[in-house]
Coordinates of C-alpha atoms in Angstrom, one line a residue:
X17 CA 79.8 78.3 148.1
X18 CA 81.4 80.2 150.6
X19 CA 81.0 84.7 151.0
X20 CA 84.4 84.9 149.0
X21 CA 83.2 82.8 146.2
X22 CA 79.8 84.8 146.3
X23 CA 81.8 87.9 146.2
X24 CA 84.4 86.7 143.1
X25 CA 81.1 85.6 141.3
X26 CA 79.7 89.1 141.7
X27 CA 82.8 90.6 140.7
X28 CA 82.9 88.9 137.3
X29 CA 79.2 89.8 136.9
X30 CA 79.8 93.7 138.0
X31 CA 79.2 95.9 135.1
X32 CA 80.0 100.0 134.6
X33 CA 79.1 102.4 131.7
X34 CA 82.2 103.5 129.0
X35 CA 82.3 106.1 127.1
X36 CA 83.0 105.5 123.2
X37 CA 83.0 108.3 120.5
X38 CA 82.6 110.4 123.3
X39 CA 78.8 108.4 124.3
X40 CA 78.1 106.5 127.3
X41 CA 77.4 102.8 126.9
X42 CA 75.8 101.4 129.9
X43 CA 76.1 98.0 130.9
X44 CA 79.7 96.8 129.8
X45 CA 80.9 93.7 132.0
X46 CA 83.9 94.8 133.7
X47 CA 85.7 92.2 132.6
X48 CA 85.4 92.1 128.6
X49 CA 87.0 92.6 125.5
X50 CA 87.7 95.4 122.9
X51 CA 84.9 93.5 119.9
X52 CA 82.8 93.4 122.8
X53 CA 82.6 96.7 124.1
X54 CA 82.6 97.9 120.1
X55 CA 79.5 95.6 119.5
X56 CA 77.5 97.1 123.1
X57 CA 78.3 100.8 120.9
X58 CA 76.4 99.5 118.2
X59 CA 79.9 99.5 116.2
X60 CA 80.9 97.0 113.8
X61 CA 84.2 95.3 115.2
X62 CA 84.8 93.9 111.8
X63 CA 85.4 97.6 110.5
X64 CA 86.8 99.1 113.6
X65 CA 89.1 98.3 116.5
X66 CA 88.9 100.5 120.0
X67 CA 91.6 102.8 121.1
X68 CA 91.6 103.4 125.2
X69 CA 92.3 107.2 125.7
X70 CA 94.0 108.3 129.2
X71 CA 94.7 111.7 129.2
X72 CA 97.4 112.1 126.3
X73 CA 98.4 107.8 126.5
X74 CA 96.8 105.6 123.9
X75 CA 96.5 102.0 124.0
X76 CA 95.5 100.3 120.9
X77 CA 93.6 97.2 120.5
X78 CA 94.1 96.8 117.0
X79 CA 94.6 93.2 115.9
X80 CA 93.8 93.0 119.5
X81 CA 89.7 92.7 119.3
X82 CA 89.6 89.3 121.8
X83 CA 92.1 90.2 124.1
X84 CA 90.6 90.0 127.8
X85 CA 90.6 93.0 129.6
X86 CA 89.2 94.7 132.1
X87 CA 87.3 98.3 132.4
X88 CA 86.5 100.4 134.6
X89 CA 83.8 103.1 135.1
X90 CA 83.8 106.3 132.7
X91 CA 87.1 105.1 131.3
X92 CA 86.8 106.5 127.3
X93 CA 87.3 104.8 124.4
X94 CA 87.7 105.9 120.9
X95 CA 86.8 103.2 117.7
X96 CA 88.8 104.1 114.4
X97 CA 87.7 102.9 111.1
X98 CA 89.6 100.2 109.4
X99 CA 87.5 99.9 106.2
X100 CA 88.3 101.5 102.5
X101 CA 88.0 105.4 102.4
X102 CA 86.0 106.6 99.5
X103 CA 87.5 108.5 97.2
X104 CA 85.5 111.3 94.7

């Protein structure tokens, strides 16, 4: 294995922390996907989808949950519920 295959295999290893719902969550590989980074938050990617938030641009991942993408450090994240609402 030669230093640049050492260094690609530590890039794809590299993880950073995201902030979702305005929390940190540590230990997201920087190369993932939106269901993953949803599950790390201890949130249900079968209820939810993740919305990246950069300043006033959105990107949606909804319908989107396996899509590779990559991450980077303190980038923030918001999950919006897909279930039913309760009515009273």
């Amino acid at each position: 294995m030669t230093t640049a295959d050492t260094q690609h295999v530590g890039a794809a290893h590299k993880t950073v922390t995201v902030i979702v719902d305005e929390e940190p969550v540590p230990g997201v590989p920087q190369h993932t996907t939106p269901n993953e980074i949803l599950q790390l938050a201890g949130i249900d990617p079968a209820t939810h989808y993740l919305v990246l938030v950069n300043g006033r641009h959105r990107e949606s991942f909804k319908d989107q949950g396996d899509k590779d993408i990559t991450v980077h450090e303190r980038e923030t994240f918001v999950s919006v519920f897909t279930g039913p609402t309760p009515t009273s």
